[in-house]
Amino acid sequence: MFKTIKSLIQRPISITLFITIIAIYQASYLNSTYYKQVLSALSIRGINDIVFFCTMPLVVFCVIFILLNLFIWPRLIKLVASILILISTPVNYFMATYRIMIDRDMLQNALDTTQAESFTLITPGLIIEIILFGLLPILLIVLVNIKPIKHWGLYLLRRLCSVILAVLLIVLVAALFYKNYAAFMRNNSGIIKYLTPSNYIAAIYNQYDYLKYKNLPFVELGDDAYQEPSANSNGQKNVMILIVGETARANNFSLGGYSKDTNALLAKQNVTYFQNTTSCGTATAYSLPCMFSNMTREDYNPKLANKQSNALDILQKAGVNILWVDNDSGCKGVCDRVPTIDVTQKYQNASKLCQEGVCYDDILLTDLPEYLDHIQNDTLIVLHTIGSHGPTYYQRYPDEYRKFTPTCDTNEINRCSQDALVNTYDNTIVYTDAVINQTIDLLKRYDNRYNTTLMYLSDHGESLGENNIYLHGMPYSIAPKEQTEIPLVLWLSDKYEQQQAVDRQCLDVAAKTQPFSQDNLFHSLLGMFNVKTTQYHAQLDILGTCRTTLNHIEPK
């Protein structure tokens, strides 16, 4: 083998042979995850299905062969081939390890990931993969000698003939297996997002297209917004804390029926748990702007979401004080126009709750008492948690919350047993339960001064190895329910219930029997602060149908 490699490096080879070798490597190993996904989705019933599957590497090889032949100069071909291998190697590893798909949303997640979060994805397996199957092949590409071009006319003619031959092979496959490809791709449309390099090339292009919208003018919504005093006003200010969860899935909340007691503390509070709640997306970068937008999931346009007023902007226009406190990877544009505190940045070197640029969610409560002491107007405080962010679930909670064992204390979660992985994730929910409980207890201390409320809503769910899928970010149309079903918890103080004339029995019944989603957040926030505007729709307000007086908010 080493003699062959040495001979390959020392002896000049033709450009056609060089391109062929690169195309074979890209079409085979660097697309191994794609073929595994195809095999899992393809029902092989006979020789025709076997031959159909075997045509896939041939087609991929031909496409990559044609792509590389579009570049004339050998040095440029070497550069392009090296870039493709350098990107495809970690992409294939992540897809194989976590079964994630590569698209614009996943690329946006990567761009939004903090440095600390990025380090959690660097594993020994990834490093070995990049060295053996990325850097080593690139080194060979750099060292290999390609025969010099003596006759440009003959050289270009040979290249053209090679491309024509590859095109004819694709046409032949299409002629023989068009129905197979059409049916398979129609029934498994998302599977193409496992195919490299087309998946990340398409993602990069779509991200470029998305960024073009940055220059669009900002659209002001809710200029007509104003607060109307409640019919049962007691003269006190309304103070609400909204906790935005990170990667918490409904399936693991004991408030919703989960067999393990992950919500022991909240079970003792007078909270309402909404049994059937879904997210707008499967990633923070998508769901977070969506849940604060007036657009529903069906008509949501991520290109426009941060180019128009959201719920926070409209509340602020109406006179409600807003404070966004962040312990995650930022607000994705949602809090750009309201007061914001990045507690991770503020306390990362000054608190025992923070280590290596990541803080436990207790840190969010550090400055709250002082802030609550000086409130003069109705106020909404948003606490953006790091919650259950993976893959390092074991780093999301202090040791005293290690309730379920054994745990998966590594970022190579695919190597852990299912029980250990779920135990670790459940411990993050136990800790989240404690953080929410502490926040409610804090609000209770101000019961004599304010009408207080708290809502907890996660941004999206998480896969924990079910069907060999990990983490999140799958396209919504094919995402498993673990990534789209999320917890929603609401706590209302007695004074707030009385002021808003909330029928608690009605609310509890609705929470158990009616479907809810992140579409409800925009209108519920406006409704809970009695904000009147044409942007508000009572039917999407969580409390809209459970007020016993005619206190619904209609457009002025």
XYZ file of C-alpha atoms in Angstrom:
556
model
C 0.000 0.000 0.000
C 2.784 2.428 0.954
C 4.680 1.564 -2.249
C 1.554 2.320 -4.230
C 1.115 5.666 -2.491
C 4.789 6.515 -3.010
C 4.567 5.563 -6.674
C 1.405 7.619 -7.078
C 3.099 10.667 -5.619
C 6.354 10.339 -7.585
C 4.971 9.331 -10.973
C 2.996 11.976 -12.875
C -0.598 11.009 -13.597
C -3.122 12.346 -16.073
C -5.617 14.964 -15.004
C -8.437 12.577 -15.936
C -7.137 9.886 -13.600
C -6.663 12.465 -10.835
C -10.240 13.744 -11.173
C -11.526 10.170 -11.305
C -9.808 9.278 -8.011
C -11.130 12.389 -6.257
C -14.668 11.804 -7.593
C -14.598 8.159 -6.441
C -13.526 9.201 -2.924
C -16.143 11.946 -2.696
C -18.866 9.717 -4.122
C -18.049 6.762 -1.871
C -16.718 7.361 1.643
C -17.659 11.017 1.966
C -21.245 10.094 1.078
C -21.443 6.950 3.195
C -24.079 8.533 5.452
C -26.254 9.336 2.444
C -26.192 5.713 1.282
C -27.022 4.471 4.778
C -30.066 6.753 4.834
C -31.096 5.547 1.382
C -30.851 1.914 2.455
C -32.941 2.597 5.565
C -35.658 4.240 3.446
C -35.511 1.931 0.408
C -37.585 -1.246 0.433
C -35.421 -3.732 -1.457
C -37.680 -6.435 -2.872
C -35.618 -7.778 -5.736
C -32.740 -7.401 -8.160
C -34.252 -4.253 -9.712
C -34.087 -2.434 -6.358
C -30.500 -3.589 -5.802
C -29.420 -2.326 -9.228
C -31.323 0.923 -8.628
C -29.428 1.483 -5.393
C -26.104 0.729 -7.096
C -26.771 3.425 -9.684
C -26.745 6.091 -6.964
C -22.955 6.087 -6.340
C -22.493 6.055 -10.125
C -24.664 9.143 -10.568
C -22.969 10.936 -7.662
C -19.561 10.064 -9.142
C -20.572 11.400 -12.557
C -21.895 14.689 -11.129
C -18.716 15.307 -9.107
C -16.586 14.250 -12.081
C -18.390 16.809 -14.261
C -18.072 19.479 -11.561
C -14.305 19.065 -11.273
C -13.902 19.043 -15.042
C -15.428 22.508 -15.204
C -12.160 23.851 -13.802
C -9.469 23.999 -16.467
C -6.190 24.436 -14.624
C -4.827 21.480 -12.610
C -3.810 23.657 -9.667
C -7.329 25.060 -9.478
C -8.733 21.524 -9.581
C -6.448 20.597 -6.688
C -7.677 23.586 -4.701
C -11.351 22.823 -5.348
C -10.882 19.132 -4.552
C -9.119 20.005 -1.281
C -11.892 22.395 -0.246
C -14.580 19.809 -1.001
C -12.804 17.152 1.059
C -12.029 19.555 3.905
C -15.701 20.506 4.253
C -17.243 17.135 3.414
C -15.236 15.233 6.038
C -16.648 16.908 9.192
C -20.062 17.288 7.537
C -20.219 13.530 6.881
C -19.045 12.844 10.445
C -21.735 15.011 12.028
C -24.425 13.535 9.803
C -23.288 9.996 10.613
C -22.900 10.637 14.344
C -26.033 12.686 15.052
C -28.078 11.967 11.922
C -28.579 15.653 11.314
C -29.410 17.098 7.903
C -27.472 19.933 6.333
C -29.535 22.878 5.111
C -29.686 26.650 5.554
C -31.235 26.406 9.010
C -28.465 24.092 10.183
C -25.873 26.432 8.695
C -27.503 29.344 10.531
C -27.320 27.346 13.756
C -23.601 26.811 13.188
C -23.045 30.507 12.509
C -24.978 31.478 15.645
C -23.207 28.978 17.898
C -20.959 30.519 20.524
C -17.321 29.556 20.892
C -18.074 27.605 24.071
C -20.856 25.665 22.352
C -18.613 24.929 19.370
C -15.983 23.332 21.622
C -18.560 20.862 22.943
C -18.874 19.416 19.436
C -15.145 18.754 19.102
C -14.641 15.109 20.015
C -11.709 12.697 19.626
C -13.714 10.920 16.950
C -14.109 14.142 14.966
C -10.404 14.972 15.222
C -9.383 11.480 14.071
C -11.899 11.644 11.232
C -10.591 14.993 9.986
C -6.947 13.869 10.169
C -7.371 10.468 8.510
C -10.075 11.195 5.966
C -9.626 14.935 5.429
C -6.115 16.243 5.981
C -4.275 13.109 4.830
C -6.096 12.936 1.457
C -5.518 16.689 1.028
C -1.790 16.156 1.688
C -1.741 13.513 -1.046
C -3.552 15.902 -3.384
C -0.910 18.557 -2.762
C 1.995 16.131 -3.288
C 0.718 14.247 -6.316
C 2.247 15.173 -9.677
C -0.049 15.845 -12.618
C 1.293 15.543 -16.145
C 2.003 18.926 -17.699
C -0.248 20.152 -20.486
C 1.602 19.957 -23.818
C -1.208 20.533 -26.297
C -4.071 22.654 -24.961
C -6.379 21.773 -27.820
C -6.012 18.026 -27.269
C -6.212 18.547 -23.496
C -9.522 20.416 -23.727
C -10.901 17.906 -26.210
C -10.169 15.021 -23.836
C -11.787 16.891 -20.965
C -14.850 17.579 -23.085
C -15.125 13.921 -24.098
C -14.859 12.897 -20.442
C -17.702 15.233 -19.495
C -19.852 13.989 -22.395
C -19.278 10.381 -21.313
C -20.313 11.228 -17.718
C -23.429 13.022 -18.971
C -24.346 10.009 -21.143
C -24.034 7.717 -18.132
C -26.432 9.948 -16.161
C -28.844 9.982 -19.119
C -28.667 6.183 -19.333
C -29.453 5.801 -15.634
C -32.302 8.276 -15.954
C -33.737 6.391 -18.919
C -33.666 3.068 -17.093
C -34.580 4.167 -13.560
C -36.451 7.451 -13.863
C -39.594 6.065 -12.201
C -37.549 4.659 -9.331
C -35.794 7.973 -8.702
C -38.973 10.016 -9.075
C -40.929 7.862 -6.624
C -38.102 7.515 -4.111
C -37.197 11.202 -4.031
C -40.835 12.247 -3.865
C -41.431 9.999 -0.848
C -38.106 10.896 0.792
C -37.588 14.511 -0.258
C -35.445 15.401 2.737
C -32.884 12.670 2.103
C -31.069 14.813 -0.462
C -29.848 16.928 2.465
C -27.502 14.066 3.378
C -25.780 14.225 -0.020
C -22.418 16.022 -0.124
C -21.300 18.407 -1.459
C -24.696 19.474 -2.822
C -26.199 19.864 0.681
C -23.724 22.407 2.015
C -23.363 24.162 -1.349
C -27.144 24.653 -1.406
C -27.083 25.738 2.258
C -24.402 28.348 1.568
C -26.310 29.681 -1.451
C -29.585 29.836 0.485
C -27.821 31.626 3.339
C -26.466 34.179 0.863
C -29.973 34.633 -0.522
C -31.294 35.001 3.030
C -28.716 37.674 3.925
C -29.803 39.787 0.939
C -32.905 40.620 2.949
C -30.736 42.444 5.514
C -31.025 45.614 3.456
C -34.821 45.606 3.470
C -36.408 48.550 5.303
C -37.736 47.854 8.799
C -41.546 47.670 8.941
C -43.120 49.196 12.043
C -46.125 47.258 13.327
C -48.424 48.128 16.181
C -48.121 51.913 16.028
C -51.712 51.966 17.281
C -50.815 49.958 20.401
C -51.802 51.265 23.823
C -52.640 49.805 27.230
C -56.149 49.854 28.584
C -56.613 49.493 32.358
C -58.252 46.274 33.448
C -61.864 46.441 34.563
C -60.730 44.894 37.870
C -57.591 47.002 38.274
C -56.156 47.094 41.812
C -53.748 49.895 40.968
C -50.671 47.697 41.016
C -48.274 47.115 38.142
C -48.257 43.864 36.183
C -44.904 42.076 36.184
C -44.380 39.023 34.023
C -41.323 36.808 33.645
C -41.116 34.782 30.452
C -38.570 31.974 30.594
C -37.551 30.811 27.133
C -36.350 27.243 27.416
C -33.607 25.748 25.274
C -33.980 22.272 23.775
C -36.562 21.095 26.316
C -38.964 18.512 24.940
C -42.413 17.841 26.320
C -41.876 14.093 26.416
C -39.605 14.381 29.468
C -41.763 16.657 31.646
C -43.486 14.739 34.426
C -46.106 17.529 34.501
C -47.202 16.060 31.184
C -47.237 12.454 32.349
C -43.593 11.379 32.014
C -42.908 8.402 34.269
C -39.772 9.865 35.907
C -40.313 12.679 38.386
C -38.564 15.535 36.601
C -40.896 18.292 37.836
C -41.132 17.570 41.542
C -40.964 21.242 42.530
C -43.374 22.663 39.959
C -45.865 19.948 40.831
C -46.202 21.681 44.207
C -46.801 25.079 42.632
C -50.183 26.119 41.305
C -49.098 25.961 37.658
C -50.997 25.106 34.492
C -49.242 22.713 32.124
C -50.314 22.670 28.487
C -50.389 19.082 27.334
C -50.273 19.597 23.565
C -47.896 22.364 22.518
C -45.767 22.478 19.376
C -42.867 24.623 18.227
C -42.545 26.768 15.137
C -39.246 25.193 14.134
C -36.656 22.690 15.274
C -33.776 25.104 15.893
C -33.340 28.241 17.992
C -32.411 30.470 15.063
C -35.769 29.662 13.462
C -38.113 29.218 16.421
C -37.039 32.184 18.536
C -37.878 34.943 16.006
C -40.966 32.981 14.965
C -42.492 32.737 18.446
C -42.226 36.496 19.013
C -43.491 37.303 15.514
C -47.113 37.952 14.568
C -46.726 35.373 11.802
C -47.963 31.833 12.393
C -45.834 28.806 11.592
C -47.726 28.237 8.347
C -46.993 31.715 6.980
C -43.729 32.404 8.789
C -40.979 33.945 6.669
C -37.599 33.958 8.463
C -36.265 36.505 5.979
C -38.856 39.029 7.129
C -39.182 38.225 10.838
C -36.390 40.529 11.999
C -37.405 43.211 9.524
C -40.631 44.023 11.322
C -41.810 44.749 14.855
C -42.267 41.758 17.137
C -44.205 41.336 20.386
C -41.457 42.993 22.453
C -41.378 46.034 20.191
C -45.154 46.483 20.321
C -45.303 46.047 24.087
C -42.567 48.641 24.447
C -44.499 51.052 22.197
C -47.535 50.602 24.436
C -45.542 51.615 27.526
C -44.499 48.221 28.925
C -40.904 48.052 30.161
C -38.924 45.208 28.564
C -35.737 43.514 29.758
C -34.082 40.624 27.941
C -31.590 38.614 30.035
C -29.568 36.114 28.010
C -27.661 33.000 29.056
C -27.725 31.304 25.665
C -26.281 32.138 22.256
C -28.132 35.422 21.785
C -31.675 36.434 20.932
C -31.394 35.982 17.128
C -32.490 39.561 16.535
C -35.577 39.447 18.757
C -34.177 41.758 21.453
C -32.275 44.141 19.179
C -34.473 47.122 20.082
C -35.051 46.506 23.809
C -32.751 46.665 26.888
C -30.605 43.540 27.069
C -28.192 41.958 29.547
C -25.848 39.151 28.508
C -25.246 37.488 31.862
C -22.905 34.902 30.346
C -20.588 37.666 29.252
C -21.106 39.662 32.446
C -20.385 36.887 34.937
C -18.267 34.318 33.081
C -15.155 35.295 35.056
C -16.860 36.430 38.254
C -19.210 33.675 39.364
C -18.902 30.073 40.504
C -21.954 29.405 38.357
C -19.845 29.940 35.215
C -17.094 27.751 33.820
C -15.251 27.962 30.496
C -17.590 30.574 29.065
C -20.799 28.711 29.980
C -23.031 29.502 32.966
C -25.702 27.523 34.775
C -29.136 29.070 34.426
C -29.197 30.155 38.078
C -27.088 33.052 36.872
C -30.186 34.570 35.263
C -31.635 35.314 38.707
C -28.564 37.146 40.011
C -29.676 40.705 39.205
C -33.443 40.171 39.285
C -34.143 41.176 42.918
C -32.482 44.553 42.453
C -34.335 45.088 39.181
C -37.678 44.087 40.700
C -37.124 46.501 43.580
C -37.209 49.499 41.242
C -40.041 48.712 38.827
C -42.316 51.690 38.134
C -44.305 50.473 35.096
C -45.797 47.270 33.795
C -42.812 45.066 32.988
C -41.941 41.983 30.973
C -38.656 40.240 31.788
C -37.461 37.559 29.372
C -34.959 35.008 30.678
C -33.271 33.150 27.823
C -31.854 29.936 29.260
C -29.203 27.540 28.006
C -31.490 24.839 29.393
C -30.867 21.386 27.942
C -28.513 22.378 25.129
C -26.540 19.383 23.883
C -24.497 17.444 23.262
C -22.870 18.197 26.629
C -26.044 17.721 28.665
C -23.963 16.789 31.712
C -22.597 20.344 31.814
C -26.031 21.962 32.024
C -26.709 21.287 35.705
C -24.774 21.428 39.007
C -23.820 18.149 40.680
C -26.648 18.348 43.209
C -29.171 17.911 40.389
C -27.663 14.608 39.238
C -30.841 12.825 40.238
C -30.887 10.040 37.653
C -27.901 7.756 37.106
C -25.896 6.430 35.337
C -25.202 9.506 33.229
C -23.552 10.238 29.911
C -20.664 12.515 30.916
C -19.204 13.060 27.448
C -19.934 14.972 24.283
C -19.783 11.735 22.275
C -23.384 10.970 23.122
C -23.725 8.339 20.394
C -21.339 6.164 22.406
C -23.490 6.259 25.547
C -26.262 3.827 26.330
C -29.777 5.066 25.739
C -30.555 4.918 29.469
C -27.481 6.947 30.427
C -28.177 9.572 27.762
C -31.814 9.971 28.773
C -30.857 10.112 32.466
C -28.452 12.964 31.752
C -31.043 14.840 29.736
C -33.641 14.266 32.460
C -31.253 15.833 34.968
C -31.258 18.994 32.853
C -35.057 19.034 33.133
C -34.822 18.550 36.907
C -32.545 21.575 37.037
C -34.860 23.572 34.760
C -37.689 22.662 37.128
C -35.654 24.147 39.988
C -34.859 27.349 38.088
C -38.518 27.914 37.195
C -39.519 27.155 40.788
C -36.950 29.633 42.165
C -38.272 32.294 39.796
C -41.854 31.741 40.919
C -40.792 31.943 44.566
C -38.972 35.189 43.782
C -42.116 36.665 42.238
C -44.145 35.614 45.261
C -41.919 37.806 47.416
C -43.267 40.794 45.490
C -46.913 39.806 45.764
C -47.686 42.820 47.931
C -46.337 45.201 45.268
C -47.149 43.711 41.833
C -49.571 41.452 39.991
C -47.134 38.740 38.949
C -47.125 36.000 36.314
C -44.647 33.554 34.825
C -44.609 31.599 31.597
C -42.120 28.944 30.522
C -41.954 27.993 26.840
C -39.211 26.001 25.130
C -37.884 26.945 21.705
C -37.846 23.379 20.324
C -37.357 19.797 21.409
C -34.517 17.289 21.128
C -33.834 13.794 19.808
C -32.018 11.454 22.171
C -31.147 8.567 19.909
C -34.659 7.555 18.927
C -34.298 5.933 15.490
C -30.597 6.858 15.764
C -31.406 10.579 15.553
C -29.658 12.969 17.924
C -29.863 16.678 18.774
C -32.282 18.782 16.688
C -32.590 20.836 13.517
C -34.341 18.314 11.270
C -36.589 19.831 8.565
C -39.962 20.382 10.198
C -41.867 18.320 7.632
C -39.990 15.164 8.603
C -38.821 16.038 12.109
C -39.743 13.513 14.825
C -42.216 14.652 17.460
C -39.411 14.741 20.029
C -38.097 17.845 18.235
C -41.437 19.627 17.780
C -43.462 18.858 20.934
C -42.462 21.298 23.673
C -43.424 22.161 27.268
C -45.537 25.223 28.092
C -46.052 26.160 31.752
C -48.082 29.098 33.078
C -48.212 30.418 36.640
C -50.588 33.217 37.642
C -50.596 34.880 41.024
C -53.972 35.117 42.756
C -54.003 38.879 42.337
C -53.319 38.651 38.625
C -56.087 36.081 38.180
C -58.498 38.378 39.978
C -57.420 41.471 38.069
C -57.770 39.718 34.699
C -60.896 37.815 35.755
C -59.325 34.538 34.657
C -61.530 31.476 34.933
C -58.964 29.003 36.262
C -61.139 25.968 35.636
C -61.625 27.026 32.020
C -57.867 27.495 31.622
C -57.029 24.085 33.106
C -59.526 22.330 30.845
C -58.214 24.142 27.765
C -54.624 23.265 28.703
C -55.515 19.575 28.850
C -57.758 19.343 25.810
C -56.807 22.064 23.298
C -53.747 22.253 21.021
C -51.403 25.207 21.504
C -48.226 26.329 19.803
C -45.673 29.101 19.689
C -48.186 30.944 17.489
C -49.995 31.794 20.734
C -47.108 33.651 22.373
C -47.328 36.935 20.432
C -51.021 37.428 21.163
C -50.842 36.098 24.731
C -48.135 38.594 25.673
C -50.199 41.473 24.311
C -53.310 40.167 26.018
C -51.663 39.647 29.381
C -50.694 43.333 29.446
C -54.064 44.567 28.145
C -52.492 46.002 24.995
C -54.949 47.028 22.322
C -53.789 46.953 18.715
C -54.945 45.703 15.333
C -52.112 43.154 15.501
C -53.826 41.316 18.376
C -56.136 38.346 17.788
C -58.036 37.143 20.848
C -58.523 33.635 19.497
C -54.738 33.094 19.661
C -54.423 34.453 23.215
C -54.006 31.628 25.728
C -56.231 33.493 28.187
C -58.492 34.932 25.486
C -61.372 32.527 25.972
C -61.017 32.125 29.732
C -61.706 35.633 30.993
C -65.028 35.826 32.764
C -65.639 39.511 31.957
C -65.731 41.335 28.656
C -62.080 42.188 29.033
C -61.039 40.932 25.619
C -58.849 43.265 23.670
C -60.233 44.437 20.373
C -58.723 46.871 17.875
C -59.290 50.528 18.630
